[in-house]
mmCIF file of C-alpha atoms and ligand atoms in Angstrom:
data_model
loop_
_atom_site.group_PDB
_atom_site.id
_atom_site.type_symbol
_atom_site.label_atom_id
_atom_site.label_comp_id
_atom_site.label_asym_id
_atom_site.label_seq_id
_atom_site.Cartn_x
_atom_site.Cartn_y
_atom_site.Cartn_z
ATOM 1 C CA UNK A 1 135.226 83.298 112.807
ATOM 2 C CA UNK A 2 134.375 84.387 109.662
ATOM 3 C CA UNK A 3 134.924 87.293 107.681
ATOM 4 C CA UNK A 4 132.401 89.615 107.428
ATOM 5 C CA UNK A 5 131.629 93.365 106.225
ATOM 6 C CA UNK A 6 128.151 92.940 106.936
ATOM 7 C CA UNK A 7 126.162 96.729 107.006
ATOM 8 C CA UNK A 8 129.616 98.129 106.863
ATOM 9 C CA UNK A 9 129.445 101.203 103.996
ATOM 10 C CA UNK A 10 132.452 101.181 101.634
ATOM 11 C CA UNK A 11 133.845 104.028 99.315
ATOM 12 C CA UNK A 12 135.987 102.274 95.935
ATOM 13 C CA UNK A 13 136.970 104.894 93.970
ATOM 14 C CA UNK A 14 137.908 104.599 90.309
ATOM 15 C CA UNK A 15 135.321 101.160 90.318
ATOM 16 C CA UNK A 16 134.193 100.902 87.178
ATOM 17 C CA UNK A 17 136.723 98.857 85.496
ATOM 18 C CA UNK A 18 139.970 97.012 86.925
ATOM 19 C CA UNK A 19 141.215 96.374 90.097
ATOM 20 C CA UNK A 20 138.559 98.660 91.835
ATOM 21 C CA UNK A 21 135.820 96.597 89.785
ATOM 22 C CA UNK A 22 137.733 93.659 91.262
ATOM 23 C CA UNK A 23 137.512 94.703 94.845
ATOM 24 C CA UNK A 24 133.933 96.622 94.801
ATOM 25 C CA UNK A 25 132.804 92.547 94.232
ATOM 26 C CA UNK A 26 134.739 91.367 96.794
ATOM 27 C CA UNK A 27 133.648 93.846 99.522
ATOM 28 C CA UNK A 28 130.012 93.488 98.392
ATOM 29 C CA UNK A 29 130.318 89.480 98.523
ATOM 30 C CA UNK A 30 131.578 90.095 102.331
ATOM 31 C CA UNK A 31 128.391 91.978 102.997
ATOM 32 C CA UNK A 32 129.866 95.680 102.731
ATOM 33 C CA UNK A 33 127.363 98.078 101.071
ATOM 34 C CA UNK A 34 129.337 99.417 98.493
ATOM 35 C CA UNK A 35 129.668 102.986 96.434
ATOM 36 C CA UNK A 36 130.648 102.152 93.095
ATOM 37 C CA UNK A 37 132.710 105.362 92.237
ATOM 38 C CA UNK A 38 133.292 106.295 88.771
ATOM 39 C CA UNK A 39 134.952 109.767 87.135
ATOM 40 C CA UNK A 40 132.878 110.972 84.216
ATOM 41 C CA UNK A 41 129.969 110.598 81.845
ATOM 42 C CA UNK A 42 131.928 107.913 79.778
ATOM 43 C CA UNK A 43 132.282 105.114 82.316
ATOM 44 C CA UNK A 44 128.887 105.351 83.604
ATOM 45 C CA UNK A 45 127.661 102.551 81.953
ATOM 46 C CA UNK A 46 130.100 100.264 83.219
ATOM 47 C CA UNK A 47 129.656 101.619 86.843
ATOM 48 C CA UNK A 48 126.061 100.726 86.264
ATOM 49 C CA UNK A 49 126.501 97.594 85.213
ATOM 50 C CA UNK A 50 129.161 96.445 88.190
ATOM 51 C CA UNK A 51 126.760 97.409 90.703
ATOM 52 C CA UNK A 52 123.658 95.710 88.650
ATOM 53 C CA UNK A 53 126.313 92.412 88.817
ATOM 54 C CA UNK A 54 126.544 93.150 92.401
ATOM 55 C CA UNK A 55 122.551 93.620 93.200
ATOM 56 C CA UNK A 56 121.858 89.973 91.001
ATOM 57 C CA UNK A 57 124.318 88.603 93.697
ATOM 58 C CA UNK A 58 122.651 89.725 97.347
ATOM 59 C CA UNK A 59 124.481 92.796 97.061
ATOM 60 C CA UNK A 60 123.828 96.359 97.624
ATOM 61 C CA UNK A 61 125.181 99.753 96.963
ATOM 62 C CA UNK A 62 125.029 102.856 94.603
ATOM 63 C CA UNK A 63 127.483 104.611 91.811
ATOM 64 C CA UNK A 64 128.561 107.702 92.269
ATOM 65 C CA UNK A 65 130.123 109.684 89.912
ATOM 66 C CA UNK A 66 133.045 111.681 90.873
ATOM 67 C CA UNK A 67 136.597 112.776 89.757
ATOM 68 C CA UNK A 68 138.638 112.730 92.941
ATOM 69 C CA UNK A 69 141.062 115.452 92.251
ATOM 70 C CA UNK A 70 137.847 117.546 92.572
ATOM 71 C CA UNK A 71 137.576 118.652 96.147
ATOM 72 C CA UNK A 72 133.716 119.877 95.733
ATOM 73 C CA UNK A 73 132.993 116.245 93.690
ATOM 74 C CA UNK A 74 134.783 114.065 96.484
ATOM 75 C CA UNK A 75 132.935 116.505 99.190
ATOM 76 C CA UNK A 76 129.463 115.509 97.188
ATOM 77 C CA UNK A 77 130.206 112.027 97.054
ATOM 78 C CA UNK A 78 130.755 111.469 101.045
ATOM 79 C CA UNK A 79 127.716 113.805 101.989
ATOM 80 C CA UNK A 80 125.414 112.189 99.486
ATOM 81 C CA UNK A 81 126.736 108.409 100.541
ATOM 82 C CA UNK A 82 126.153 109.651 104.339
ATOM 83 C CA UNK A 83 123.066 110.827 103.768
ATOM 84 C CA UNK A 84 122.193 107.743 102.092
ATOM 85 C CA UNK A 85 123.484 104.976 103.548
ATOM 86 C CA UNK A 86 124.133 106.952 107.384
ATOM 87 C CA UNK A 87 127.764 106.452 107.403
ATOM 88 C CA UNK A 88 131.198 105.593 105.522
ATOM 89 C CA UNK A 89 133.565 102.689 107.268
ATOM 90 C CA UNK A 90 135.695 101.636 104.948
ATOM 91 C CA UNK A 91 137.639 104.469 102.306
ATOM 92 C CA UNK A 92 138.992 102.033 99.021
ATOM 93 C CA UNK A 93 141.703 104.962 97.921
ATOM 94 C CA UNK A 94 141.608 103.095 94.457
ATOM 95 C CA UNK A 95 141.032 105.881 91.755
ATOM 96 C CA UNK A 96 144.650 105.863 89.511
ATOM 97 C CA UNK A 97 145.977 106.590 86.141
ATOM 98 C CA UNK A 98 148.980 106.208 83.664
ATOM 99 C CA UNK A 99 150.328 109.091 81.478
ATOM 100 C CA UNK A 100 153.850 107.293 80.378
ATOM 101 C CA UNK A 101 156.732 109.284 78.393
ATOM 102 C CA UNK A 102 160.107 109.323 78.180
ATOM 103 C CA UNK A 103 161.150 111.614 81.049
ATOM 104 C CA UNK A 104 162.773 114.286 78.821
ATOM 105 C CA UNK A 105 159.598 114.294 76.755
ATOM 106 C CA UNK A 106 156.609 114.274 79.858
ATOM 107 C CA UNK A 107 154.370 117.645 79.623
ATOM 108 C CA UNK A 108 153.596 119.193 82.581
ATOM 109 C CA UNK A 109 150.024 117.844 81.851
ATOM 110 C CA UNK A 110 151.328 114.282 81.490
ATOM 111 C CA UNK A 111 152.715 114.961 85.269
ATOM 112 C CA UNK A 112 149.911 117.270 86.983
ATOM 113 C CA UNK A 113 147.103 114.541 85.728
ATOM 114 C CA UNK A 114 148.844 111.849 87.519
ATOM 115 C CA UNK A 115 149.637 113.657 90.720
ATOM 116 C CA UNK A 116 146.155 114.709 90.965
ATOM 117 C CA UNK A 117 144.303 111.317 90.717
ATOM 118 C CA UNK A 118 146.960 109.413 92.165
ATOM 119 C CA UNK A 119 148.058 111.311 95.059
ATOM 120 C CA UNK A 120 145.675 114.483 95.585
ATOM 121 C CA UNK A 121 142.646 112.264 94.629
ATOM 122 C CA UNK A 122 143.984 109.784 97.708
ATOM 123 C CA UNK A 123 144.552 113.004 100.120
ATOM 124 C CA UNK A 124 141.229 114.252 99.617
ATOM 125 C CA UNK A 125 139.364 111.097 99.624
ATOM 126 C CA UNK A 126 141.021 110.391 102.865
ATOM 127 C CA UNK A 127 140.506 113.224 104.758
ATOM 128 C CA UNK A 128 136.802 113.358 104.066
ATOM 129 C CA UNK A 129 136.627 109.422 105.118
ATOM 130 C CA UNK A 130 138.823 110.304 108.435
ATOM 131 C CA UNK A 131 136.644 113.103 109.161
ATOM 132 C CA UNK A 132 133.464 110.724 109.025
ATOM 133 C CA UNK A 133 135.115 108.292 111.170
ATOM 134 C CA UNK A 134 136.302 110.910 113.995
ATOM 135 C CA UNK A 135 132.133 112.049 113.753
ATOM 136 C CA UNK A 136 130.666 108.624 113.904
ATOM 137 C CA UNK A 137 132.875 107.145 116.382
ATOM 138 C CA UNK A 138 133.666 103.524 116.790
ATOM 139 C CA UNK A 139 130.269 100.989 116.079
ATOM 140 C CA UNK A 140 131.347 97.859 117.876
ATOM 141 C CA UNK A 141 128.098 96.644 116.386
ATOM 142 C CA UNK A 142 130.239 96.329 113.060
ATOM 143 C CA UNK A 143 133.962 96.940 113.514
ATOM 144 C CA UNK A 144 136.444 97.135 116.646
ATOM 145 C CA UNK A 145 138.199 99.962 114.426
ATOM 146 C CA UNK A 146 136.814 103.423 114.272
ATOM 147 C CA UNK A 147 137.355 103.368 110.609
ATOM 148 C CA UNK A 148 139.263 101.795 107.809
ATOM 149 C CA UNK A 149 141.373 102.744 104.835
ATOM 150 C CA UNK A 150 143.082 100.530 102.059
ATOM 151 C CA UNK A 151 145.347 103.007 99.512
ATOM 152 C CA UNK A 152 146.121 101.184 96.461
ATOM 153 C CA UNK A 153 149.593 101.497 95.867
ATOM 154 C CA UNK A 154 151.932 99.382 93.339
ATOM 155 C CA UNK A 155 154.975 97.889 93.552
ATOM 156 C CA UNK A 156 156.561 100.799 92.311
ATOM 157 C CA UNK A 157 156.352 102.703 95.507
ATOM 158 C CA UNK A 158 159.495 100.752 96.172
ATOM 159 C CA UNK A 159 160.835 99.501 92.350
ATOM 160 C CA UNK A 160 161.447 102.051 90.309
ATOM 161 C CA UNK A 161 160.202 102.866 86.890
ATOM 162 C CA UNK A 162 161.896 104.254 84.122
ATOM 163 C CA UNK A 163 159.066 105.628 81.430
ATOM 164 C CA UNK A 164 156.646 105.945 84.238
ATOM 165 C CA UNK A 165 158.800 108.398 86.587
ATOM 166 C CA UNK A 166 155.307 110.602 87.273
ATOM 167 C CA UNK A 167 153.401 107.713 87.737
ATOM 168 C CA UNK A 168 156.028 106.211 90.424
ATOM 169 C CA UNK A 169 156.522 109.709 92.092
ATOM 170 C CA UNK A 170 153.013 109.670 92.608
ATOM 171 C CA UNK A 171 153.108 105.800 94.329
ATOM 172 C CA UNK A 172 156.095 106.624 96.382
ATOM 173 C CA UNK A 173 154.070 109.581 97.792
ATOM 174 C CA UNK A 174 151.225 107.353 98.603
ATOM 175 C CA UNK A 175 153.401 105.159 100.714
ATOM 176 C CA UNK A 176 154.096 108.238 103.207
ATOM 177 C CA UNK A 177 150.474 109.336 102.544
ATOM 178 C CA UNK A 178 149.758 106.027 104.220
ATOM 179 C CA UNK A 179 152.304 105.969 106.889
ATOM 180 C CA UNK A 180 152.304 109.417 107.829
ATOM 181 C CA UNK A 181 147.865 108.771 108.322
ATOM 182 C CA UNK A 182 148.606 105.504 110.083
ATOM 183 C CA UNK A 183 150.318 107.189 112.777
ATOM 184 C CA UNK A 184 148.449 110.464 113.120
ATOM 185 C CA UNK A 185 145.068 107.997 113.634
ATOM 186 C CA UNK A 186 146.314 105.034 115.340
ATOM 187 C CA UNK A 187 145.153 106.227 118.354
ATOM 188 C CA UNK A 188 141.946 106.913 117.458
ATOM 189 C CA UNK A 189 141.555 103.332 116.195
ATOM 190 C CA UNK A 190 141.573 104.448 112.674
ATOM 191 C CA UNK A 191 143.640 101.541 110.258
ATOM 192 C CA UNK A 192 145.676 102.648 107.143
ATOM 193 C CA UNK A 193 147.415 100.161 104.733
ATOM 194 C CA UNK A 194 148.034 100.129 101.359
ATOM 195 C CA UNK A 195 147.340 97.347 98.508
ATOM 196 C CA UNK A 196 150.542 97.161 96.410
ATOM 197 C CA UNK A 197 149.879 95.365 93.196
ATOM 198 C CA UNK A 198 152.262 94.010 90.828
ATOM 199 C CA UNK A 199 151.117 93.171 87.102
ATOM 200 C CA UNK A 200 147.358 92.565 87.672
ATOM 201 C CA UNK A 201 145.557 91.631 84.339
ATOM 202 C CA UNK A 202 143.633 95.032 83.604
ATOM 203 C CA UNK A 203 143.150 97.426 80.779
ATOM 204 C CA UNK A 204 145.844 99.713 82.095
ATOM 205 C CA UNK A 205 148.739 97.544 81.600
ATOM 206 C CA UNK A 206 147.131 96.079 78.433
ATOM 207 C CA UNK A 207 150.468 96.456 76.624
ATOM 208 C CA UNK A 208 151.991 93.993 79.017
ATOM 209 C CA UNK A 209 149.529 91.019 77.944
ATOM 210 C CA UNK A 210 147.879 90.991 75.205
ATOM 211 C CA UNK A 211 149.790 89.049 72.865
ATOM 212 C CA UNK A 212 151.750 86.251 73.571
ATOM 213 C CA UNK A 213 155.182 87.439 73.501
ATOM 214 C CA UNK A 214 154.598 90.593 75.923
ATOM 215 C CA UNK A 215 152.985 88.197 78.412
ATOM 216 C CA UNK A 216 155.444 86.092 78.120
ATOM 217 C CA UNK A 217 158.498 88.883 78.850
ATOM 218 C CA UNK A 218 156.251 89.960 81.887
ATOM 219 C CA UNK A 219 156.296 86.553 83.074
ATOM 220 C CA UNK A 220 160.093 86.842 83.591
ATOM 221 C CA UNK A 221 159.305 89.270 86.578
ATOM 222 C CA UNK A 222 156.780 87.600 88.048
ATOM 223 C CA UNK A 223 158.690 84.469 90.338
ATOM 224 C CA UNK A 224 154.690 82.517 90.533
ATOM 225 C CA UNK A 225 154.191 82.288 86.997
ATOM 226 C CA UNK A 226 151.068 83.825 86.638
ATOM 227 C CA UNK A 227 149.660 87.765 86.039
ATOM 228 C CA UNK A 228 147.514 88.667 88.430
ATOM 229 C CA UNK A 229 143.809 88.891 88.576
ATOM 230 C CA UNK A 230 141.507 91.936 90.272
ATOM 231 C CA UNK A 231 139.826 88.913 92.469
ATOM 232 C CA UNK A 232 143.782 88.819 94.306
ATOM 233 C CA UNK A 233 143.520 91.867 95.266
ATOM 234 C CA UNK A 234 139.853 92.075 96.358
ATOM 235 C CA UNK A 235 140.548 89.202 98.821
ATOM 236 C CA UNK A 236 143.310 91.439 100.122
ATOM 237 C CA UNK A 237 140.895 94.200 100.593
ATOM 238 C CA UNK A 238 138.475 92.147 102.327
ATOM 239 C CA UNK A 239 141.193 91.069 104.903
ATOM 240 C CA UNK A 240 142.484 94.755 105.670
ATOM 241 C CA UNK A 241 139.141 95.874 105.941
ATOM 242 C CA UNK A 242 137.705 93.349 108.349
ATOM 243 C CA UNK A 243 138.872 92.757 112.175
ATOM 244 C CA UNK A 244 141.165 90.074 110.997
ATOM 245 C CA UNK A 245 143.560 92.139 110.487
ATOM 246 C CA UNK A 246 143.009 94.397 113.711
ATOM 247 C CA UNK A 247 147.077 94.550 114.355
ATOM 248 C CA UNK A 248 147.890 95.247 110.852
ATOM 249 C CA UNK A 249 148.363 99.257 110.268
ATOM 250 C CA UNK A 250 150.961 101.556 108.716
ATOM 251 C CA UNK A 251 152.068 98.517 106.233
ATOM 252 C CA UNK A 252 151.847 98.012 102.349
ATOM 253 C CA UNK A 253 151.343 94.677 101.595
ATOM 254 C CA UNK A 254 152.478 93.683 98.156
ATOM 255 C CA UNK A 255 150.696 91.170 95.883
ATOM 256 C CA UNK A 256 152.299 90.612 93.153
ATOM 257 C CA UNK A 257 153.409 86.900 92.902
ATOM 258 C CA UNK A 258 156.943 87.972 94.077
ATOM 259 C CA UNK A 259 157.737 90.714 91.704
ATOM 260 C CA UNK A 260 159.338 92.385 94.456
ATOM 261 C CA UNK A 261 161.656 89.946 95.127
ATOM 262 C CA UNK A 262 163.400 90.533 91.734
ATOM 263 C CA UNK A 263 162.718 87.611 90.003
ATOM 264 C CA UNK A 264 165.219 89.080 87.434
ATOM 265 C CA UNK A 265 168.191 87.710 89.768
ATOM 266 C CA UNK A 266 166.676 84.263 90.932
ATOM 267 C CA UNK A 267 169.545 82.710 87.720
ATOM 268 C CA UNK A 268 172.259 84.282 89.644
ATOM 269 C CA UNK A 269 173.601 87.662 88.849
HETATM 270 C C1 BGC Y 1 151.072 99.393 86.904
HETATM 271 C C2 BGC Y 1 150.999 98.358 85.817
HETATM 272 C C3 BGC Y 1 152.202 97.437 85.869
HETATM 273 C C4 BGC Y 1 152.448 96.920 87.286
HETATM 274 C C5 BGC Y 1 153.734 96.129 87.386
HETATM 275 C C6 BGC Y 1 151.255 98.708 88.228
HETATM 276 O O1 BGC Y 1 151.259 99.625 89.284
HETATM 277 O O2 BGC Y 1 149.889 100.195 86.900
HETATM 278 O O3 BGC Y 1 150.933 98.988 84.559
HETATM 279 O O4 BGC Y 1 151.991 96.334 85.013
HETATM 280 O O5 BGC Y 1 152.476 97.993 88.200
HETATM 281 O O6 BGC Y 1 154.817 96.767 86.788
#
């Protein structure tokens, strides 16, 4: 068997740069017809140009722009892709953002931004995509599931994160997000996992590579030697969307070349 999203129409969110660049390719390559989402005027050029890189490859899809902490926007976004494309089978909950401080010092602005694109962008995203599914029904024609989401998470729904405590509140609430969905839908065949990245080589941990000796301080976490690239988790994304992984809901799945494992006691303790 091989794996294939073939006419299946998927939602990325936050796909303009990153790890939602990196799966929005991935999906496409696997045949999904993909909605490149973006959140404002300023990264509309490099929506456009993901899904032109997508087209020159077979692919197919539109961009949408959209913040998802905007309940009207996220409404928009499924109504226009349903009218467009007929359906939505696959929800990419990808959409995320950093606002570090020092907790003493974080503004309530630093905390409410990350809540809402991390966690209430996820919710709302979510329900719209569950609500499509529960309309449409299962399609045997393209999936034995009546509908699948993939919430990116990070490891820091389970490590914690001093500097970053908004920003790992949020991923901690996306882990029972996920659960809590996984068994309210289960029965109706709908799958919920989440995608929990470690260091992935992106412009929002920048800080952590780009010169030598950062990357080479992250490289102590990371037990396989390596940061990761957006491609790693893409091929994740393909596998949770597709039948493959028919058995697999209500988990978080961690790629992160063993970060999780605490690499930092691997010399003894
Ligand atoms: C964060 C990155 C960080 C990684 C590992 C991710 O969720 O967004 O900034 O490098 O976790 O700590």
């Amino acid at each position: 068997m091989e794996i294939s999203l073939k006419n299946q129409v998927a939602i990325i969110t936050g796909a303009s740069s990153g790890i939602g660049t990196g799966i929005a390719k991935s999906l496409a390559k696997a045949g999904a017809i993909v909605v490149v989402n973006h959140s404002s005027e300023h990264s509309k050029d490099e929506a456009e140009a993901v899904l032109h890189e997508i087209k020159q490859n077979g692919g197919s899809g539109m961009v949408f722009q959209c913040d998802v902490s905007d309940e009207n926007q996220v409404l928009a976004m499924f109504s226009e892709t349903i009218s467009k494309f007929g359906t939505v089978d696959i929800l990419v909950n990808n959409a995320g953002l950093q606002k570090d401080a020092k907790f003493t010092e974080m503004t309530v602005k630093d905390w409410d931004t990350v809540m809402d694109i991390n966690l209430k962008g996820q919710f709302l995203c979510a329900r719209e995509a569950i609500k499509e599914f529960l309309r449409r029904g299962i399609d045997t024609s393209k999936s034995v599931a009546c509908g699948k989401i993939i919430h990116i998470s990070s490891v820091h729904e389970v490590i914690p994160w001093a500097g970053h405590v908004n920003y790992a509140a949020s991923k901690g609430g996306v882990k029972l997000l996920m659960q809590s969905l996984a068994q309210e839908y289960g029965a109706q065949k709908i799958r919920v996992n989440s995608i929990c990245p470690g260091a992935i080589q992106t412009p929002i941990n920048e800080e952590a590579w780009e010169t030598k000796e950062a990357m080479e301080d992250l490289l102590k976490l990371i037990p396989y030697d390596r940061i990761g690239q957006p491609e790693d988790v893409g091929n994740l994304a393909v596998f949770l969307a597709s039948d493959f992984s028919d058995y697999i809901t209500g988990a978080s799945i961690f790629v992160d070349g063993g970060m999780t494992v605490l690499e930092s006691f691997s010399r003894g303790g």
